Short mmCIF file of C-alpha atoms and ligand atoms in Angstrom, two decimals:
data_model
loop_
_atom_site.label_atom_id
_atom_site.label_comp_id
_atom_site.label_asym_id
_atom_site.label_seq_id
_atom_site.Cartn_x
_atom_site.Cartn_y
_atom_site.Cartn_z
CA MET X 1 -0.04 0.00 0.26
CA LYS X 2 1.42 3.56 -0.75
CA LEU X 3 1.25 6.17 1.26
CA SER X 4 0.92 9.22 -0.68
CA LYS X 5 -1.25 12.10 0.23
CA VAL X 6 -1.48 14.39 3.13
CA ILE X 7 -4.92 16.18 3.79
CA LEU X 8 -5.22 18.88 5.96
CA THR X 9 -6.74 22.32 6.41
CA GLY X 10 -6.44 21.92 10.35
CA VAL X 11 -6.19 17.93 9.88
CA VAL X 12 -3.82 15.46 9.53
CA GLY X 13 -4.98 12.76 7.09
CA LEU X 14 -2.52 9.84 5.64
CA VAL X 15 -4.46 8.29 2.89
CA SER X 16 -3.53 5.31 1.07
CA LEU X 17 -4.36 6.28 -2.99
CA GLY X 18 -2.08 3.13 -4.14
CA LEU X 19 -5.43 1.07 -4.12
CA ALA X 20 -7.74 0.72 -6.97
CA ALA X 21 -11.17 1.76 -6.31
CA CYS X 22 -14.02 -0.89 -5.96
CA GLY X 23 -16.48 0.16 -4.35
CA GLY X 24 -18.01 -1.14 -1.40
CA GLY X 25 -16.95 -1.50 2.53
CA GLY X 26 -19.62 0.00 5.30
CA SER X 27 -22.94 -1.44 6.12
CA SER X 28 -25.92 -1.15 3.10
CA SER X 29 -28.49 -0.02 4.55
CA GLY X 30 -30.78 -0.83 1.31
CA SER X 31 -33.04 2.11 2.22
CA THR X 32 -31.58 4.55 -0.07
CA PRO X 33 -30.85 4.17 -3.82
CA ALA X 34 -27.61 4.98 -5.21
CA THR X 35 -26.92 7.32 -8.39
CA ASP X 36 -23.71 5.75 -9.47
CA GLY X 37 -25.23 2.58 -11.15
CA GLY X 38 -23.08 0.81 -8.56
CA SER X 39 -25.18 -2.03 -6.27
CA GLY X 40 -28.06 -0.04 -5.93
CA GLU X 41 -27.56 0.66 -2.58
CA GLN X 42 -26.20 3.13 -0.18
CA ILE X 43 -22.94 2.25 1.96
CA VAL X 44 -23.57 3.47 5.49
CA PHE X 45 -20.66 3.91 7.93
CA LYS X 46 -21.19 3.35 11.65
CA LEU X 47 -19.33 5.95 13.62
CA ALA X 48 -18.72 5.08 17.14
CA PHE X 49 -18.93 7.70 19.74
CA ASN X 50 -19.20 7.11 23.88
CA GLN X 51 -20.50 10.01 24.74
CA THR X 52 -24.34 11.40 24.34
CA ASP X 53 -26.20 13.20 21.50
CA GLN X 54 -25.80 16.12 23.09
CA HIS X 55 -22.15 16.48 22.88
CA PRO X 56 -20.50 18.52 19.36
CA GLN X 57 -18.68 15.58 18.23
CA TYR X 58 -22.03 14.10 17.75
CA LYS X 59 -23.91 16.41 15.85
CA ALA X 60 -20.93 17.16 13.92
CA GLY X 61 -20.90 13.37 13.14
CA VAL X 62 -24.43 13.77 11.84
CA GLU X 63 -23.63 16.77 9.75
CA PHE X 64 -20.67 14.39 7.82
CA GLY X 65 -23.15 11.94 7.08
CA LYS X 66 -25.52 14.40 5.68
CA ARG X 67 -23.04 16.37 3.81
CA LEU X 68 -21.49 13.02 2.94
CA GLU X 69 -24.72 11.58 1.32
CA GLU X 70 -24.78 15.25 -0.81
CA ALA X 71 -21.40 14.98 -1.57
CA THR X 72 -21.46 11.51 -3.53
CA ASP X 73 -24.83 11.97 -4.56
CA GLY X 74 -26.04 9.31 -1.92
CA ARG X 75 -24.04 7.07 -2.38
CA TYR X 76 -22.58 6.86 1.19
CA SER X 77 -24.18 8.55 4.64
CA ILE X 78 -22.63 8.00 8.48
CA LYS X 79 -24.68 7.00 11.29
CA VAL X 80 -23.35 8.16 14.68
CA TYR X 81 -23.54 5.32 17.48
CA PRO X 82 -23.72 7.71 21.06
CA ASN X 83 -23.41 6.02 24.20
CA GLU X 84 -20.83 3.71 23.84
CA GLN X 85 -23.36 1.58 22.24
CA LEU X 86 -20.98 -0.25 20.12
CA GLY X 87 -18.48 -0.87 22.66
CA THR X 88 -15.96 0.98 24.52
CA GLN X 89 -13.36 2.94 22.92
CA SER X 90 -10.59 0.08 23.48
CA ASP X 91 -12.95 -2.34 22.12
CA VAL X 92 -14.09 0.08 18.90
CA ILE X 93 -10.71 0.12 18.06
CA GLN X 94 -9.82 -3.27 17.20
CA ASN X 95 -13.08 -3.52 15.24
CA LEU X 96 -12.12 -0.34 13.37
CA SER X 97 -8.96 -1.89 12.53
CA ASN X 98 -10.39 -5.16 11.62
CA GLY X 99 -13.00 -2.89 9.51
CA THR X 100 -16.42 -4.12 10.91
CA VAL X 101 -16.80 -0.40 12.33
CA GLU X 102 -15.64 2.52 9.81
CA LEU X 103 -15.51 5.61 11.89
CA MET X 104 -14.77 6.52 15.49
CA TYR X 105 -13.84 9.10 17.60
CA VAL X 106 -11.25 7.84 20.34
CA GLY X 107 -9.71 9.59 23.63
CA GLY X 108 -5.64 9.91 22.70
CA PRO X 109 -4.70 7.69 25.52
CA VAL X 110 -6.33 4.88 23.69
CA MET X 111 -3.54 5.33 20.62
CA GLU X 112 -1.01 4.40 23.08
CA GLY X 113 -1.95 1.39 22.73
CA PHE X 114 -0.30 1.55 19.12
CA ASN X 115 2.35 3.52 19.17
CA LYS X 116 3.60 5.03 22.87
CA ASP X 117 4.67 7.76 20.85
CA PHE X 118 1.22 9.26 20.94
CA ALA X 119 2.22 10.07 24.92
CA VAL X 120 3.75 12.78 24.26
CA TYR X 121 0.34 14.63 23.58
CA ASN X 122 -1.72 13.09 26.46
CA LEU X 123 1.05 14.24 29.04
CA PRO X 124 -0.13 16.47 32.32
CA TYR X 125 0.53 20.14 31.75
CA MET X 126 1.78 19.42 28.10
CA PHE X 127 -0.51 22.59 26.15
CA ASP X 128 -0.40 25.85 27.58
CA SER X 129 -3.85 27.51 25.75
CA VAL X 130 -5.98 25.52 22.99
CA ASP X 131 -4.46 27.45 20.46
CA ALA X 132 -1.34 25.97 20.93
CA GLN X 133 -2.76 22.90 21.30
CA HIS X 134 -4.61 23.89 17.86
CA GLN X 135 -1.15 24.75 16.45
CA ILE X 136 0.32 21.60 17.01
CA PHE X 137 -2.75 19.60 15.30
CA ARG X 138 -2.73 21.74 12.29
CA ASP X 139 0.78 20.89 11.32
CA THR X 140 0.80 18.03 8.92
CA GLU X 141 4.25 17.79 8.28
CA LEU X 142 5.19 17.28 12.54
CA ASN X 143 2.75 14.78 12.68
CA ALA X 144 3.02 12.66 9.54
CA ASP X 145 4.74 9.75 10.68
CA LEU X 146 3.29 9.13 13.67
CA PHE X 147 -0.37 9.22 12.02
CA LYS X 148 1.05 7.10 9.07
CA SER X 149 1.98 4.34 11.94
CA VAL X 150 -1.17 3.32 12.80
CA GLU X 151 -2.33 3.34 8.91
CA GLU X 152 0.73 0.64 8.41
CA SER X 153 0.13 -1.40 11.41
CA LYS X 154 -3.52 -1.39 12.45
CA ASN X 155 -5.15 -0.14 9.13
CA ILE X 156 -6.29 2.88 11.16
CA THR X 157 -6.08 6.08 9.15
CA VAL X 158 -6.24 9.62 11.26
CA LEU X 159 -8.71 12.29 9.60
CA ALA X 160 -8.25 14.74 12.29
CA ALA X 161 -7.33 15.42 15.96
CA LEU X 162 -10.01 17.39 18.20
CA PHE X 163 -10.36 19.70 20.69
CA ALA X 164 -11.72 17.36 24.14
CA GLY X 165 -11.58 19.64 26.66
CA VAL X 166 -8.98 20.50 29.67
CA ARG X 167 -9.45 17.60 32.04
CA ASN X 168 -10.06 18.42 36.16
CA ILE X 169 -10.40 15.84 39.31
CA TYR X 170 -13.93 15.88 40.56
CA ASN X 171 -14.99 13.43 43.69
CA SER X 172 -17.36 12.34 46.30
CA LYS X 173 -15.22 13.23 49.34
CA GLN X 174 -14.01 16.87 49.03
CA ALA X 175 -12.77 20.13 47.46
CA VAL X 176 -9.16 18.98 45.48
CA ARG X 177 -6.21 21.70 46.43
CA THR X 178 -3.39 20.02 46.75
CA PRO X 179 -1.77 16.62 45.91
CA ASP X 180 -2.15 15.68 50.07
CA ASP X 181 -6.35 15.63 49.33
CA LEU X 182 -5.95 13.00 46.57
CA THR X 183 -4.27 11.01 48.80
CA GLY X 184 -6.20 7.06 49.36
CA MET X 185 -8.50 8.51 46.74
CA LYS X 186 -9.49 5.81 43.39
CA ILE X 187 -10.00 7.97 40.23
CA ARG X 188 -10.70 6.59 37.35
CA VAL X 189 -8.51 7.55 34.45
CA GLN X 190 -8.07 6.35 30.76
CA GLN X 191 -6.95 3.05 29.76
CA SER X 192 -2.97 4.04 29.49
CA ASP X 193 0.16 3.45 31.03
CA SER X 194 0.60 7.20 30.76
CA GLN X 195 -2.58 7.75 32.56
CA VAL X 196 -2.39 5.73 35.60
CA ARG X 197 1.04 6.77 36.24
CA MET X 198 0.13 10.19 36.07
CA ILE X 199 -3.21 10.07 38.69
CA GLU X 200 -0.53 8.01 40.85
CA LEU X 201 2.00 10.69 40.85
CA MET X 202 -0.86 13.40 41.61
CA GLY X 203 -1.43 11.58 44.40
CA ALA X 204 -4.20 9.10 43.99
CA VAL X 205 -4.81 5.58 43.35
CA ALA X 206 -5.35 5.15 39.80
CA SER X 207 -8.56 2.75 38.06
CA PRO X 208 -8.45 2.88 34.38
CA MET X 209 -11.57 2.00 32.96
CA GLY X 210 -14.18 2.06 29.99
CA GLN X 211 -16.55 5.56 30.41
CA GLY X 212 -19.54 4.12 30.13
CA ASP X 213 -18.53 2.19 34.03
CA VAL X 214 -17.73 5.30 35.75
CA TYR X 215 -21.42 6.45 36.86
CA SER X 216 -22.12 3.16 39.04
CA ALA X 217 -18.57 2.57 40.24
CA LEU X 218 -18.85 6.21 41.58
CA GLN X 219 -22.70 5.61 42.88
CA THR X 220 -21.33 2.59 44.83
CA GLY X 221 -18.02 3.77 46.04
CA VAL X 222 -15.60 1.76 44.01
CA LEU X 223 -14.39 4.83 42.87
CA ASP X 224 -13.95 8.38 44.39
CA GLY X 225 -13.50 10.29 42.00
CA ALA X 226 -12.60 10.58 38.15
CA GLU X 227 -11.16 13.47 35.82
CA ASN X 228 -12.25 14.71 33.02
CA ASN X 229 -14.01 18.02 31.41
CA GLU X 230 -17.08 19.40 32.27
CA THR X 231 -18.95 18.10 29.82
CA VAL X 232 -17.96 14.54 30.98
CA TYR X 233 -18.82 15.55 34.47
CA ASN X 234 -22.57 16.68 33.76
CA ALA X 235 -23.91 14.60 30.24
CA LEU X 236 -22.62 11.42 32.02
CA LYS X 237 -24.26 12.60 35.82
CA HIS X 238 -21.33 12.37 37.43
CA ASP X 239 -22.24 15.51 39.00
CA GLU X 240 -25.22 13.48 40.64
CA VAL X 241 -22.51 11.18 42.73
CA ALA X 242 -19.53 13.16 42.81
CA LYS X 243 -19.95 16.46 43.81
CA PHE X 244 -17.14 18.23 44.04
CA TYR X 245 -14.93 19.09 40.80
CA SER X 246 -11.73 20.85 41.03
CA TYR X 247 -9.43 22.97 38.28
CA THR X 248 -6.69 20.87 38.13
CA ARG X 249 -6.57 21.81 34.70
CA HIS X 250 -3.96 19.02 34.31
CA LEU X 251 -4.52 17.71 30.73
CA MET X 252 -5.78 19.01 27.35
CA ILE X 253 -5.74 15.35 25.67
CA PRO X 254 -7.19 15.26 21.92
CA ASP X 255 -9.95 13.09 20.75
CA TYR X 256 -9.23 11.77 17.19
CA LEU X 257 -11.63 11.07 14.30
CA LEU X 258 -10.12 8.11 12.95
CA ILE X 259 -11.59 5.88 9.74
CA SER X 260 -10.83 2.20 8.76
CA SER X 261 -7.95 2.72 6.10
CA LYS X 262 -9.81 -0.42 4.34
CA ALA X 263 -13.35 1.65 4.52
CA LEU X 264 -11.39 4.44 2.81
CA ASN X 265 -9.31 2.60 0.09
CA THR X 266 -12.52 1.02 -1.07
CA MET X 267 -14.30 3.81 -1.51
CA PRO X 268 -14.29 4.84 -5.41
CA GLU X 269 -11.57 7.84 -5.46
CA ALA X 270 -14.23 10.62 -6.36
CA ASP X 271 -16.39 10.02 -2.88
CA ARG X 272 -13.38 9.43 -1.17
CA GLN X 273 -11.67 12.39 -1.88
CA ALA X 274 -14.91 14.12 -1.31
CA LEU X 275 -15.62 12.34 2.51
CA LEU X 276 -11.35 14.15 3.17
CA ASP X 277 -12.73 17.32 1.59
CA LEU X 278 -15.66 17.49 4.41
CA VAL X 279 -13.11 16.72 7.29
CA PRO X 280 -11.86 20.59 7.96
CA GLU X 281 -15.20 21.45 8.42
CA ILE X 282 -16.25 18.40 10.78
CA GLN X 283 -13.47 19.38 12.78
CA LYS X 284 -14.09 22.70 13.11
CA MET X 285 -17.82 22.50 13.64
CA ALA X 286 -17.16 19.81 16.58
CA ASP X 287 -14.23 22.42 17.83
CA ASP X 288 -16.25 25.48 17.88
CA GLY X 289 -19.11 23.53 19.67
CA PHE X 290 -17.59 22.88 22.53
CA GLN X 291 -17.02 26.08 24.30
CA ASP X 292 -20.43 26.44 24.85
CA PHE X 293 -20.70 22.77 25.68
CA ILE X 294 -18.88 23.61 28.26
CA LYS X 295 -20.83 26.41 29.71
CA LYS X 296 -23.63 25.02 29.39
CA SER X 297 -22.51 21.93 31.14
CA ILE X 298 -21.29 24.02 34.57
CA ASP X 299 -24.55 25.77 34.93
CA SER X 300 -26.53 22.27 34.54
CA SER X 301 -24.08 20.99 37.21
CA LYS X 302 -24.34 24.16 39.45
CA SER X 303 -28.31 23.97 39.29
CA ILE X 304 -28.18 20.20 40.75
CA GLY X 305 -25.48 21.39 43.46
CA ALA X 306 -21.97 20.08 42.10
CA GLN X 307 -19.28 22.66 43.94
CA PHE X 308 -16.74 23.98 41.62
CA ASN X 309 -13.56 25.03 43.34
CA ASP X 310 -10.43 26.93 41.08
CA ASP X 311 -8.58 27.45 44.29
CA VAL X 312 -5.88 24.50 43.70
CA ASP X 313 -2.18 24.33 43.73
CA THR X 314 -1.60 23.82 40.18
CA ALA X 315 2.20 24.29 40.87
CA ALA X 316 2.37 21.26 43.24
CA PHE X 317 0.40 19.24 40.93
CA LYS X 318 2.71 20.42 38.09
CA GLU X 319 5.92 19.71 39.59
CA ARG X 320 4.45 16.43 40.78
CA VAL X 321 3.86 14.84 37.25
CA GLN X 322 7.34 16.18 36.44
CA PRO X 323 9.24 12.86 36.11
CA LEU X 324 6.58 11.57 34.44
CA VAL X 325 6.86 14.40 31.49
CA ASP X 326 10.88 13.73 31.54
CA GLU X 327 10.59 10.30 31.17
CA THR X 328 8.17 10.32 28.21
CA VAL X 329 9.69 12.50 26.43
CA ASN X 330 13.27 11.64 26.55
CA ALA X 331 12.59 8.13 25.46
CA ASN X 332 13.41 8.71 21.98
CA ASP X 333 14.11 11.33 19.39
CA VAL X 334 10.19 10.89 17.68
CA ARG X 335 8.74 12.23 21.19
CA LYS X 336 11.84 14.78 21.21
CA THR X 337 10.85 16.46 18.36
CA LEU X 338 7.13 16.36 19.11
CA TYR X 339 7.90 17.60 22.80
CA ALA X 340 9.88 20.99 21.04
CA ALA X 341 7.21 21.60 18.67
CA ILE X 342 5.01 21.83 21.55
CA GLN X 343 7.34 24.05 23.55
CA GLU X 344 7.13 26.71 20.80
CA ALA X 345 3.91 26.19 20.29
CA ASN X 346 3.15 27.16 23.90
CA ALA X 347 5.25 30.30 23.40
CA ALA X 348 3.99 31.57 20.77
CA HIS X 349 0.51 31.21 22.12
CA PRO X 350 0.86 31.37 26.15
CA ALA X 351 -1.67 30.67 28.34
CA GLY X 352 -4.48 33.39 28.42
C1 GCU H 401 -13.80 12.43 27.20
C2 GCU H 401 -13.14 12.29 25.11
C3 GCU H 401 -13.30 10.92 25.22
C4 GCU H 401 -13.04 10.08 26.21
C5 GCU H 401 -13.41 9.98 27.75
C6 GCU H 401 -12.84 9.34 28.71
O1 GCU H 401 -15.21 12.58 27.15
O2 GCU H 401 -13.58 13.54 24.61
O3 GCU H 401 -12.56 10.49 24.18
O4 GCU H 401 -13.31 8.63 25.86
O5 GCU H 401 -13.13 11.48 27.84
O6 GCU H 401 -12.85 9.75 29.24
O7 GCU H 401 -12.95 8.28 28.45
#
């Protein structure tokens, strides 16, 4: 398979163009006639999503389907499956790799299972601002090899990296101001080594699990808390069972919009290009909707008694996690290069 084209306008995608287009891939809905003289059935790609239909990524995914349908004269569309209907991100990504699910949104840490170099983007206190993160994910050249690595090894094409909020700690016991306040607390993290090590250095006990299990684990006391952005805290009702939300601001981890390389490569060339051309606007839609979603989520959580604490010694947390940053970025030259680029982006776009 030849890797040849880099697509971007705020998005990095590495696409194989070496295969003959032969149609197919995805599920046939059978309900909408194709207009290309092909099989006569519309191909509907499944997009797996682990959050609710209120999320801007869900809305962007639905719009992606509509616009793809228009752009391909009805030959292709997308159906978004929210709420982990197709499984946890760790499970779904295997299905993407084998081609039984065509599209998904995935949290950055899950990518570490395929290539540990992704961990650089998942480190605590890495990006000083949203603009710094945007600069990094609009840099095609910088990300080309990293993204290409999963195409070659796993049949997964990275279409876009998306803003996914700033993550903070919340729990059922007390407001968190210093690392000592976390002592002994069991905190859910995303499923990766970097996330486990991070929360341990921050002072808590790490409990990696898929997102869908967190509510009941908080409710039953299996977990004392978790860490996530305000939208997840509210949308998944964690605010009902863990009312102390504290602004540790320890992570700004991207989500990735992924497509099965197999599905992409079996599209006729013009349809594939139409899909790729849509990605920047879909990415922008998902990113733009996020800030408003955060505000609404905070208001909604407050209305049911959640307490937001911004009196946090972030410098103390930052100092605690520095060994993780050092050991991760110094492990090889690829990571050193990514890290140096982040430093430049941070200098160009300091915290507001
Ligand atoms: C965020 C992120 C998801 C991730 C989730 C989690 O919502 O956008 O991709 O799966 O956090 O903590 O599992």
